[in-house]
Amino acid sequence: MKIKIIPTTEIAIFSSLFSSVATSNKVHKQLKIMKVLGITALMILILMGVVGAAPFAYITNYDSNNLSVIDTATNKITATVDVGEHPSGVAISPDETKAYVVNSRSNTVSVINTTKNKVIATVKVGTYPQKIAVSPDGTKAYVTSFSNNTVSVINTTINKVTATVPVGNFPFGVAVSPDGKKVYVANSGGYSTDFTGTISVIDTTANTVAATIPAGNNSLGVAISPDGKKVYVANMAGSSISIIDTISNAAVSRVKTGRSPKGVAVSPDGKKVYVAINPINSLTGAVDIIDTATNKVTATVPVGKAPSGIEVTQDGAKVYVVNYASHTVSVIDTATNKVTDTIKVGKYPIEVAFGHFIDSNVTDQSTGAASIATEDTGIEKTNLSSEEKNAVGLNNSNNNNSESDNDSSSGGNESSEISSTPGFGLLGSLTCLYGGWKLRKK
């Protein structure tokens, strides 16, 4: 019997080849896993960058009949969206995919898709609407109708008014509590009530007024603290801010401010309140800053002429002030209390609101990366949930990259021009009515 001898060199080579193949497969799998992890990390970094990205500011231009979209990272206008006649109030949905613009002359609300910066719906509301606020869950929008003393409740899913709530005389400002259970409406009053302003507190479940709280003269602006415990009301004719306790539904304090406060905003940490003041005689505007711990004005920052809308960025680093008579927006650095930039917008801007968005190119790239990762590893592909899609909502900042006619010169006596401009009608009418009432009282 012959014994076949297998050379040990062959065995060694075979073993080596087998080991090499096994090692190669293992390394290949590890490389795939590392690739997936790398792509995942890249996507996370992209999303983290988006979260930390600067928001967009949306400005309503009363006489231009449009909306200016400002990239707050560069303070440049990236889009201009045509809306209805004489846009006044503006609010952004919580998922930041829609902007709601109140058109005071058209008696409508324009619903804008913020991805494409285009109007996708128009909702008919009450007469001479002014301001709008969206509920925290995004299902409702509340619009004040100045002429018929009501608040229109819009179902944002179907874009229709589903309820109308009677409130006080000449409602103007509106804000929703952080829990969405209450809506606070600033009623500016009128001649019949000696211009005594009030706050109507709407129960959002029943759509009825649960309480009416006395405020100052000509209550216009309203803002709520982040914890929902305090409501700040700007009293134009009273040159003051009323502070309302939301538990007791009572005004607990009043802070004296500069003349004719209109807009009011609270910082994200609740430590400061910013008030746009409008001295009527000189039209030189400013922002009073109130320390909420002491309820004292601690600083006054000069801005443009006749400031109205005012809002604080989500990080609390900047305040954007809309200067009606200057056709500009002033940007205040909250660390230094100084104006760091002035942005030219449309004619007679009224209001400002903020929203965060992701650029479409970033989303396309991250989607492609995810696709490559799943193909290479054989991992089963899954569709994004609606919440995830909302989290990566797009903003095409290059769309409609045209500005409104910003170079219109005022010329002549600016104060007389402002008085004769339709955009100044409401504020001017309130002031004149109040002045006439004071003379009659004397």
Short mmCIF file of C-alpha atoms in Angstrom, two decimals:
data_model
loop_
_atom_site.label_atom_id
_atom_site.label_comp_id
_atom_site.label_asym_id
_atom_site.label_seq_id
_atom_site.Cartn_x
_atom_site.Cartn_y
_atom_site.Cartn_z
CA MET A 1 0.00 0.00 0.00
CA LYS A 2 1.43 3.22 -1.12
CA ILE A 3 1.08 6.19 1.07
CA LYS A 4 0.59 9.42 -0.83
CA ILE A 5 2.57 12.18 0.71
CA ILE A 6 1.12 15.64 0.40
CA PRO A 7 3.79 18.26 0.39
CA THR A 8 3.62 20.47 3.43
CA THR A 9 4.26 23.48 1.24
CA GLU A 10 0.95 22.86 -0.56
CA ILE A 11 -0.86 22.56 2.74
CA ALA A 12 0.73 25.76 3.93
CA ILE A 13 -0.21 27.56 0.72
CA PHE A 14 -3.80 26.26 0.83
CA SER A 15 -4.15 27.20 4.49
CA SER A 16 -2.71 30.59 3.75
CA LEU A 17 -5.11 31.14 0.87
CA PHE A 18 -8.11 30.06 2.94
CA SER A 19 -6.99 32.30 5.78
CA SER A 20 -6.51 35.18 3.35
CA VAL A 21 -9.97 34.72 1.87
CA ALA A 22 -11.55 34.60 5.33
CA THR A 23 -9.59 37.63 6.44
CA SER A 24 -10.51 39.47 3.23
CA ASN A 25 -14.22 38.81 3.77
CA LYS A 26 -13.99 39.90 7.37
CA VAL A 27 -12.12 43.07 6.45
CA HIS A 28 -14.61 43.76 3.65
CA LYS A 29 -17.52 43.48 6.10
CA GLN A 30 -15.72 45.69 8.60
CA LEU A 31 -15.07 48.26 5.87
CA LYS A 32 -18.77 48.22 4.96
CA ILE A 33 -19.73 48.73 8.60
CA MET A 34 -17.19 51.54 8.95
CA LYS A 35 -18.56 53.13 5.76
CA VAL A 36 -22.10 53.00 7.10
CA LEU A 37 -21.00 54.40 10.44
CA GLY A 38 -19.05 57.13 8.68
CA ILE A 39 -21.99 58.10 6.49
CA THR A 40 -24.31 58.01 9.51
CA ALA A 41 -21.91 60.24 11.44
CA LEU A 42 -21.76 62.60 8.46
CA MET A 43 -25.55 62.79 8.31
CA ILE A 44 -25.71 63.47 12.05
CA LEU A 45 -23.16 66.25 11.67
CA ILE A 46 -25.15 67.71 8.78
CA LEU A 47 -28.34 67.66 10.84
CA MET A 48 -26.53 69.12 13.86
CA GLY A 49 -25.26 71.88 11.60
CA VAL A 50 -28.81 72.54 10.44
CA VAL A 51 -30.12 72.68 13.99
CA GLY A 52 -27.45 75.26 14.81
CA ALA A 53 -28.05 77.16 11.58
CA ALA A 54 -29.39 80.67 11.59
CA PRO A 55 -33.15 81.04 11.12
CA PHE A 56 -34.99 82.92 8.41
CA ALA A 57 -36.88 86.10 9.25
CA TYR A 58 -40.21 86.73 7.51
CA ILE A 59 -41.22 90.39 7.15
CA THR A 60 -44.64 91.64 6.01
CA ASN A 61 -44.45 94.71 3.77
CA TYR A 62 -47.75 96.59 4.03
CA ASP A 63 -47.59 98.74 0.91
CA SER A 64 -45.56 96.34 -1.23
CA ASN A 65 -48.14 93.58 -0.72
CA ASN A 66 -45.43 91.00 -0.20
CA LEU A 67 -43.27 89.14 2.27
CA SER A 68 -39.48 89.52 2.52
CA VAL A 69 -37.54 86.39 3.53
CA ILE A 70 -34.23 87.22 5.26
CA ASP A 71 -31.40 84.76 5.92
CA THR A 72 -30.33 85.88 9.41
CA ALA A 73 -26.85 84.40 8.94
CA THR A 74 -26.12 86.99 6.26
CA ASN A 75 -28.99 89.44 6.80
CA LYS A 76 -29.71 89.31 3.08
CA ILE A 77 -33.12 88.96 1.43
CA THR A 78 -33.25 85.53 -0.22
CA ALA A 79 -36.85 85.60 -1.48
CA THR A 80 -39.84 87.91 -1.91
CA VAL A 81 -43.31 86.35 -1.87
CA ASP A 82 -46.39 88.16 -3.22
CA VAL A 83 -49.43 87.89 -0.94
CA GLY A 84 -52.76 89.74 -0.53
CA GLU A 85 -53.43 93.44 -0.04
CA HIS A 86 -51.75 95.18 2.89
CA PRO A 87 -50.14 92.25 4.76
CA SER A 88 -49.93 92.88 8.49
CA GLY A 89 -49.38 89.94 10.85
CA VAL A 90 -47.25 86.85 10.19
CA ALA A 91 -46.67 83.58 12.05
CA ILE A 92 -44.73 80.38 11.34
CA SER A 93 -46.06 76.85 11.95
CA PRO A 94 -44.29 74.83 14.68
CA ASP A 95 -42.88 72.41 12.09
CA GLU A 96 -41.70 75.50 10.20
CA THR A 97 -43.05 74.31 6.86
CA LYS A 98 -45.68 77.05 6.53
CA ALA A 99 -45.91 80.80 6.99
CA TYR A 100 -49.28 82.43 7.63
CA VAL A 101 -49.69 86.03 6.48
CA VAL A 102 -52.67 88.22 7.42
CA ASN A 103 -53.83 90.48 4.57
CA SER A 104 -55.72 93.34 6.25
CA ARG A 105 -57.24 94.85 3.11
CA SER A 106 -58.12 91.53 1.47
CA ASN A 107 -59.65 90.06 4.68
CA THR A 108 -57.67 86.88 4.06
CA VAL A 109 -54.75 84.80 5.30
CA SER A 110 -52.16 83.61 2.78
CA VAL A 111 -50.66 80.19 3.54
CA ILE A 112 -47.10 79.94 2.24
CA ASN A 113 -45.09 76.77 1.65
CA THR A 114 -41.70 77.74 3.08
CA THR A 115 -39.90 75.09 1.01
CA LYS A 116 -40.86 76.76 -2.25
CA ASN A 117 -41.74 80.21 -0.86
CA LYS A 118 -45.08 80.09 -2.66
CA VAL A 119 -48.69 80.70 -1.59
CA ILE A 120 -50.50 77.35 -1.50
CA ALA A 121 -53.83 78.44 0.01
CA THR A 122 -55.88 81.54 0.84
CA VAL A 123 -58.29 81.56 3.78
CA LYS A 124 -61.12 84.07 4.13
CA VAL A 125 -61.36 85.56 7.65
CA GLY A 126 -63.07 88.48 9.43
CA THR A 127 -63.02 92.16 8.49
CA TYR A 128 -59.76 94.12 8.62
CA PRO A 129 -57.70 91.32 10.20
CA GLN A 130 -54.47 92.31 11.95
CA LYS A 131 -52.42 89.66 13.76
CA ILE A 132 -52.14 85.88 13.84
CA ALA A 133 -50.80 83.22 16.22
CA VAL A 134 -50.45 79.46 15.66
CA SER A 135 -51.10 76.82 18.33
CA PRO A 136 -48.08 74.82 19.61
CA ASP A 137 -49.33 71.66 17.89
CA GLY A 138 -49.82 73.55 14.63
CA THR A 139 -53.46 72.51 14.18
CA LYS A 140 -55.04 75.93 14.73
CA ALA A 141 -54.33 79.54 13.81
CA TYR A 142 -56.00 82.49 15.55
CA VAL A 143 -56.61 85.75 13.65
CA THR A 144 -57.83 89.02 15.16
CA SER A 145 -60.49 90.84 13.12
CA PHE A 146 -60.23 94.50 14.08
CA SER A 147 -63.47 95.76 12.55
CA ASN A 148 -65.91 93.13 13.76
CA ASN A 149 -64.47 92.43 17.23
CA THR A 150 -63.84 88.74 16.68
CA VAL A 151 -61.11 86.12 16.45
CA SER A 152 -61.26 83.69 13.53
CA VAL A 153 -60.10 80.15 14.33
CA ILE A 154 -58.52 78.43 11.33
CA ASN A 155 -58.20 74.65 11.11
CA THR A 156 -54.76 74.45 9.48
CA THR A 157 -55.32 70.92 8.18
CA ILE A 158 -58.15 71.98 5.88
CA ASN A 159 -57.32 75.72 5.79
CA LYS A 160 -60.83 76.83 6.76
CA VAL A 161 -62.32 78.94 9.55
CA THR A 162 -64.10 76.52 11.87
CA ALA A 163 -65.05 78.94 14.67
CA THR A 164 -65.49 82.67 15.31
CA VAL A 165 -65.05 83.97 18.85
CA PRO A 166 -66.46 87.39 19.90
CA VAL A 167 -63.91 89.34 21.97
CA GLY A 168 -63.43 92.97 23.10
CA ASN A 169 -63.42 96.24 21.16
CA PHE A 170 -61.01 96.43 18.23
CA PRO A 171 -58.82 93.34 18.81
CA PHE A 172 -55.25 93.67 17.59
CA GLY A 173 -52.43 91.54 19.06
CA VAL A 174 -52.79 87.81 19.79
CA ALA A 175 -50.66 85.11 21.44
CA VAL A 176 -51.16 81.43 22.34
CA SER A 177 -50.03 79.97 25.68
CA PRO A 178 -47.16 77.42 25.55
CA ASP A 179 -49.57 74.59 26.47
CA GLY A 180 -52.04 75.68 23.78
CA LYS A 181 -54.95 75.86 26.22
CA LYS A 182 -55.43 79.63 26.13
CA VAL A 183 -55.28 82.46 23.62
CA TYR A 184 -54.65 86.02 24.80
CA VAL A 185 -56.13 88.81 22.66
CA ALA A 186 -55.21 92.48 23.10
CA ASN A 187 -58.33 94.64 22.56
CA SER A 188 -57.29 98.21 21.83
CA GLY A 189 -60.59 99.68 23.02
CA GLY A 190 -62.24 102.66 21.38
CA TYR A 191 -64.07 105.92 21.90
CA SER A 192 -67.06 104.18 23.48
CA THR A 193 -64.85 102.65 26.15
CA ASP A 194 -62.61 105.69 26.74
CA PHE A 195 -59.87 103.78 24.92
CA THR A 196 -59.53 101.35 27.80
CA GLY A 197 -57.72 98.29 26.56
CA THR A 198 -58.53 94.77 27.72
CA ILE A 199 -57.23 91.24 27.30
CA SER A 200 -59.69 88.54 26.27
CA VAL A 201 -58.64 85.07 27.43
CA ILE A 202 -60.00 82.41 25.08
CA ASP A 203 -60.46 78.81 26.23
CA THR A 204 -59.23 76.91 23.15
CA THR A 205 -61.29 73.80 23.95
CA ALA A 206 -64.63 75.60 24.09
CA ASN A 207 -63.66 78.53 21.81
CA THR A 208 -65.22 80.96 24.28
CA VAL A 209 -63.87 83.88 26.31
CA ALA A 210 -63.12 82.59 29.79
CA ALA A 211 -61.97 85.92 31.25
CA THR A 212 -61.60 89.60 30.40
CA ILE A 213 -58.72 91.46 32.05
CA PRO A 214 -58.41 95.29 32.17
CA ALA A 215 -55.13 96.57 30.68
CA GLY A 216 -53.92 100.06 29.73
CA ASN A 217 -55.03 102.55 27.06
CA ASN A 218 -55.00 101.25 23.48
CA SER A 219 -53.61 97.77 24.14
CA LEU A 220 -51.97 96.57 20.92
CA GLY A 221 -49.05 94.17 21.37
CA VAL A 222 -49.13 91.00 23.46
CA ALA A 223 -46.45 88.42 24.30
CA ILE A 224 -46.23 85.48 26.72
CA SER A 225 -43.27 84.40 28.84
CA PRO A 226 -41.72 81.02 27.92
CA ASP A 227 -43.06 79.42 31.11
CA GLY A 228 -46.56 80.72 30.37
CA LYS A 229 -46.87 82.47 33.74
CA LYS A 230 -46.83 86.08 32.56
CA VAL A 231 -48.44 88.01 29.71
CA TYR A 232 -46.93 91.34 28.62
CA VAL A 233 -49.25 93.87 26.99
CA ALA A 234 -48.10 97.01 25.15
CA ASN A 235 -50.44 99.94 25.84
CA MET A 236 -49.88 102.47 23.05
CA ALA A 237 -51.75 105.44 24.48
CA GLY A 238 -50.73 104.62 28.04
CA SER A 239 -47.00 104.40 27.23
CA SER A 240 -46.70 101.35 29.42
CA ILE A 241 -46.49 97.56 29.60
CA SER A 242 -49.12 95.76 31.65
CA ILE A 243 -47.97 92.51 33.24
CA ILE A 244 -50.69 89.90 33.69
CA ASP A 245 -50.47 86.85 35.93
CA THR A 246 -51.96 83.93 34.01
CA ILE A 247 -52.99 82.01 37.13
CA SER A 248 -55.06 84.80 38.71
CA ASN A 249 -55.99 86.43 35.36
CA ALA A 250 -55.16 89.83 36.82
CA ALA A 251 -52.79 92.68 35.97
CA VAL A 252 -50.15 92.55 38.71
CA SER A 253 -47.82 95.30 37.57
CA ARG A 254 -47.33 98.09 35.05
CA VAL A 255 -43.99 99.30 33.67
CA LYS A 256 -43.64 102.83 32.30
CA THR A 257 -41.95 102.87 28.89
CA GLY A 258 -41.17 105.35 26.14
CA ARG A 259 -44.00 106.87 24.13
CA SER A 260 -46.46 104.82 22.15
CA PRO A 261 -45.24 101.23 22.61
CA LYS A 262 -46.65 98.89 20.01
CA GLY A 263 -44.60 95.72 19.58
CA VAL A 264 -43.46 93.53 22.48
CA ALA A 265 -41.34 90.36 22.65
CA VAL A 266 -39.91 88.18 25.43
CA SER A 267 -36.43 86.61 25.32
CA PRO A 268 -36.27 82.77 25.20
CA ASP A 269 -34.95 82.64 28.78
CA GLY A 270 -37.72 84.97 29.99
CA LYS A 271 -35.26 87.40 31.55
CA LYS A 272 -35.88 90.36 29.25
CA VAL A 273 -38.79 92.02 27.48
CA TYR A 274 -38.15 94.10 24.36
CA VAL A 275 -40.61 96.92 23.56
CA ALA A 276 -40.79 98.90 20.30
CA ILE A 277 -41.59 102.54 21.17
CA ASN A 278 -42.82 105.16 18.70
CA PRO A 279 -42.46 108.81 19.73
CA ILE A 280 -45.04 110.36 17.39
CA ASN A 281 -43.62 113.88 17.36
CA SER A 282 -40.15 113.03 16.02
CA LEU A 283 -40.77 109.54 14.59
CA THR A 284 -37.38 108.54 15.99
CA GLY A 285 -37.94 105.01 17.18
CA ALA A 286 -36.27 102.96 19.88
CA VAL A 287 -36.46 99.72 21.82
CA ASP A 288 -36.87 99.72 25.59
CA ILE A 289 -35.39 96.69 27.37
CA ILE A 290 -37.13 95.57 30.57
CA ASP A 291 -35.46 93.37 33.19
CA THR A 292 -38.22 90.92 34.20
CA ALA A 293 -36.66 90.38 37.64
CA THR A 294 -37.10 94.03 38.59
CA ASN A 295 -39.71 95.15 36.02
CA LYS A 296 -37.53 98.16 35.22
CA VAL A 297 -36.34 99.57 31.89
CA THR A 298 -32.58 98.98 31.96
CA ALA A 299 -31.62 100.19 28.47
CA THR A 300 -32.99 101.98 25.42
CA VAL A 301 -31.63 101.25 21.95
CA PRO A 302 -32.26 103.73 19.08
CA VAL A 303 -33.56 102.06 15.89
CA GLY A 304 -35.40 103.25 12.78
CA LYS A 305 -38.53 105.36 12.46
CA ALA A 306 -41.86 104.16 13.84
CA PRO A 307 -40.85 100.61 14.87
CA SER A 308 -43.72 98.14 15.20
CA GLY A 309 -43.03 94.42 14.93
CA ILE A 310 -40.29 92.98 17.13
CA GLU A 311 -39.03 89.47 17.78
CA VAL A 312 -36.09 87.70 19.46
CA THR A 313 -34.18 84.91 17.68
CA GLN A 314 -34.48 81.40 19.13
CA ASP A 315 -30.95 81.54 20.55
CA GLY A 316 -31.65 84.90 22.21
CA ALA A 317 -28.61 86.49 20.54
CA LYS A 318 -30.43 88.99 18.32
CA VAL A 319 -33.56 91.13 18.23
CA TYR A 320 -35.13 92.03 14.89
CA VAL A 321 -37.12 95.28 14.86
CA VAL A 322 -39.33 96.27 11.93
CA ASN A 323 -39.14 100.02 11.27
CA TYR A 324 -42.37 100.98 9.52
CA ALA A 325 -41.46 104.51 8.42
CA SER A 326 -37.84 103.72 7.51
CA HIS A 327 -38.73 100.67 5.38
CA THR A 328 -36.01 98.76 7.22
CA VAL A 329 -35.31 96.11 9.83
CA SER A 330 -32.84 96.86 12.64
CA VAL A 331 -30.80 94.00 14.11
CA ILE A 332 -29.85 94.39 17.78
CA ASP A 333 -27.05 92.38 19.42
CA THR A 334 -28.50 91.41 22.81
CA ALA A 335 -25.04 91.12 24.38
CA THR A 336 -24.09 94.72 23.63
CA ASN A 337 -27.55 96.29 23.14
CA LYS A 338 -26.36 97.89 19.92
CA VAL A 339 -27.70 97.84 16.37
CA THR A 340 -25.29 95.73 14.31
CA ASP A 341 -27.11 95.78 10.97
CA THR A 342 -29.92 97.53 9.11
CA ILE A 343 -31.74 95.69 6.31
CA LYS A 344 -33.71 97.45 3.60
CA VAL A 345 -37.01 95.65 2.95
CA GLY A 346 -40.32 96.51 1.23
CA LYS A 347 -42.54 99.54 1.71
CA TYR A 348 -43.90 100.10 5.20
CA PRO A 349 -42.98 96.81 6.87
CA ILE A 350 -45.19 95.76 9.79
CA GLU A 351 -44.30 92.43 11.43
CA VAL A 352 -41.57 89.79 11.79
CA ALA A 353 -41.55 86.04 12.55
CA PHE A 354 -38.82 83.37 12.52
CA GLY A 355 -38.44 79.87 11.10
CA HIS A 356 -35.64 77.28 10.66
CA PHE A 357 -35.13 75.36 7.44
CA ILE A 358 -32.77 72.98 5.63
CA ASP A 359 -31.37 73.72 2.18
CA SER A 360 -32.62 71.32 -0.50
CA ASN A 361 -29.07 70.51 -1.70
CA VAL A 362 -28.08 69.27 1.75
CA THR A 363 -31.13 67.06 1.91
CA ASP A 364 -30.52 65.62 -1.56
CA GLN A 365 -26.92 64.80 -0.66
CA SER A 366 -27.80 63.15 2.64
CA THR A 367 -30.57 61.13 0.96
CA GLY A 368 -28.10 59.95 -1.67
CA ALA A 369 -25.59 58.96 1.01
CA ALA A 370 -28.22 56.93 2.80
CA SER A 371 -29.10 55.19 -0.47
CA ILE A 372 -25.45 54.25 -1.12
CA ALA A 373 -25.07 52.93 2.40
CA THR A 374 -28.08 50.64 2.10
CA GLU A 375 -26.98 49.35 -1.30
CA ASP A 376 -23.45 48.52 -0.12
CA THR A 377 -24.47 46.68 3.01
CA GLY A 378 -27.65 45.02 1.94
CA ILE A 379 -29.48 46.69 4.81
CA GLU A 380 -33.20 46.90 4.22
CA LYS A 381 -34.31 50.37 3.11
CA THR A 382 -37.06 52.06 5.07
CA ASN A 383 -39.10 55.16 4.33
CA LEU A 384 -38.76 58.23 6.52
CA SER A 385 -41.64 58.86 8.89
CA SER A 386 -43.69 62.02 8.51
CA GLU A 387 -42.00 63.45 11.60
CA GLU A 388 -38.56 62.82 10.10
CA LYS A 389 -39.64 64.40 6.84
CA ASN A 390 -40.82 67.46 8.75
CA ALA A 391 -37.47 67.56 10.55
CA VAL A 392 -35.76 67.85 7.20
CA GLY A 393 -38.19 70.37 5.66
CA LEU A 394 -36.58 72.31 2.85
CA ASN A 395 -36.02 76.00 2.19
CA ASN A 396 -35.08 76.91 -1.34
CA SER A 397 -33.32 80.14 -0.54
CA ASN A 398 -32.44 80.70 -4.19
CA ASN A 399 -36.06 80.69 -5.30
CA ASN A 400 -37.61 84.08 -6.12
CA ASN A 401 -34.36 85.91 -5.45
CA SER A 402 -35.83 89.31 -6.25
CA GLU A 403 -36.22 92.17 -3.85
CA SER A 404 -39.11 94.56 -3.70
CA ASP A 405 -38.70 98.15 -4.77
CA ASN A 406 -36.59 99.26 -1.83
CA ASP A 407 -35.18 102.45 -3.23
CA SER A 408 -38.37 104.50 -3.25
CA SER A 409 -37.46 107.83 -1.80
CA SER A 410 -39.63 109.35 0.87
CA GLY A 411 -38.97 112.95 -0.17
CA GLY A 412 -40.46 116.06 1.38
CA ASN A 413 -41.90 116.05 4.88
CA GLU A 414 -41.79 112.37 5.92
CA SER A 415 -44.24 112.76 8.75
CA SER A 416 -46.93 114.15 6.43
CA GLU A 417 -46.24 111.36 3.94
CA ILE A 418 -46.64 108.72 6.62
CA SER A 419 -49.88 110.20 7.84
CA SER A 420 -51.33 110.04 4.33
CA THR A 421 -50.11 106.50 3.63
CA PRO A 422 -52.71 103.71 3.87
CA GLY A 423 -50.22 101.59 5.80
CA PHE A 424 -50.18 104.08 8.64
CA GLY A 425 -53.98 104.18 8.78
CA LEU A 426 -54.66 102.00 11.82
CA LEU A 427 -51.98 103.41 14.09
CA GLY A 428 -52.73 106.95 12.91
CA SER A 429 -56.47 106.50 13.37
CA LEU A 430 -56.05 105.16 16.88
CA THR A 431 -53.74 108.04 17.77
CA CYS A 432 -56.06 110.67 16.28
CA LEU A 433 -59.13 109.17 17.94
CA TYR A 434 -57.36 109.09 21.27
CA GLY A 435 -56.13 112.68 20.82
CA GLY A 436 -59.64 113.88 19.97
CA TRP A 437 -61.04 112.08 22.99
CA LYS A 438 -58.45 113.74 25.27
CA LEU A 439 -59.31 117.20 23.91
CA ARG A 440 -63.03 116.55 24.36
CA LYS A 441 -62.46 115.39 27.94
CA LYS A 442 -60.62 118.67 28.64
#
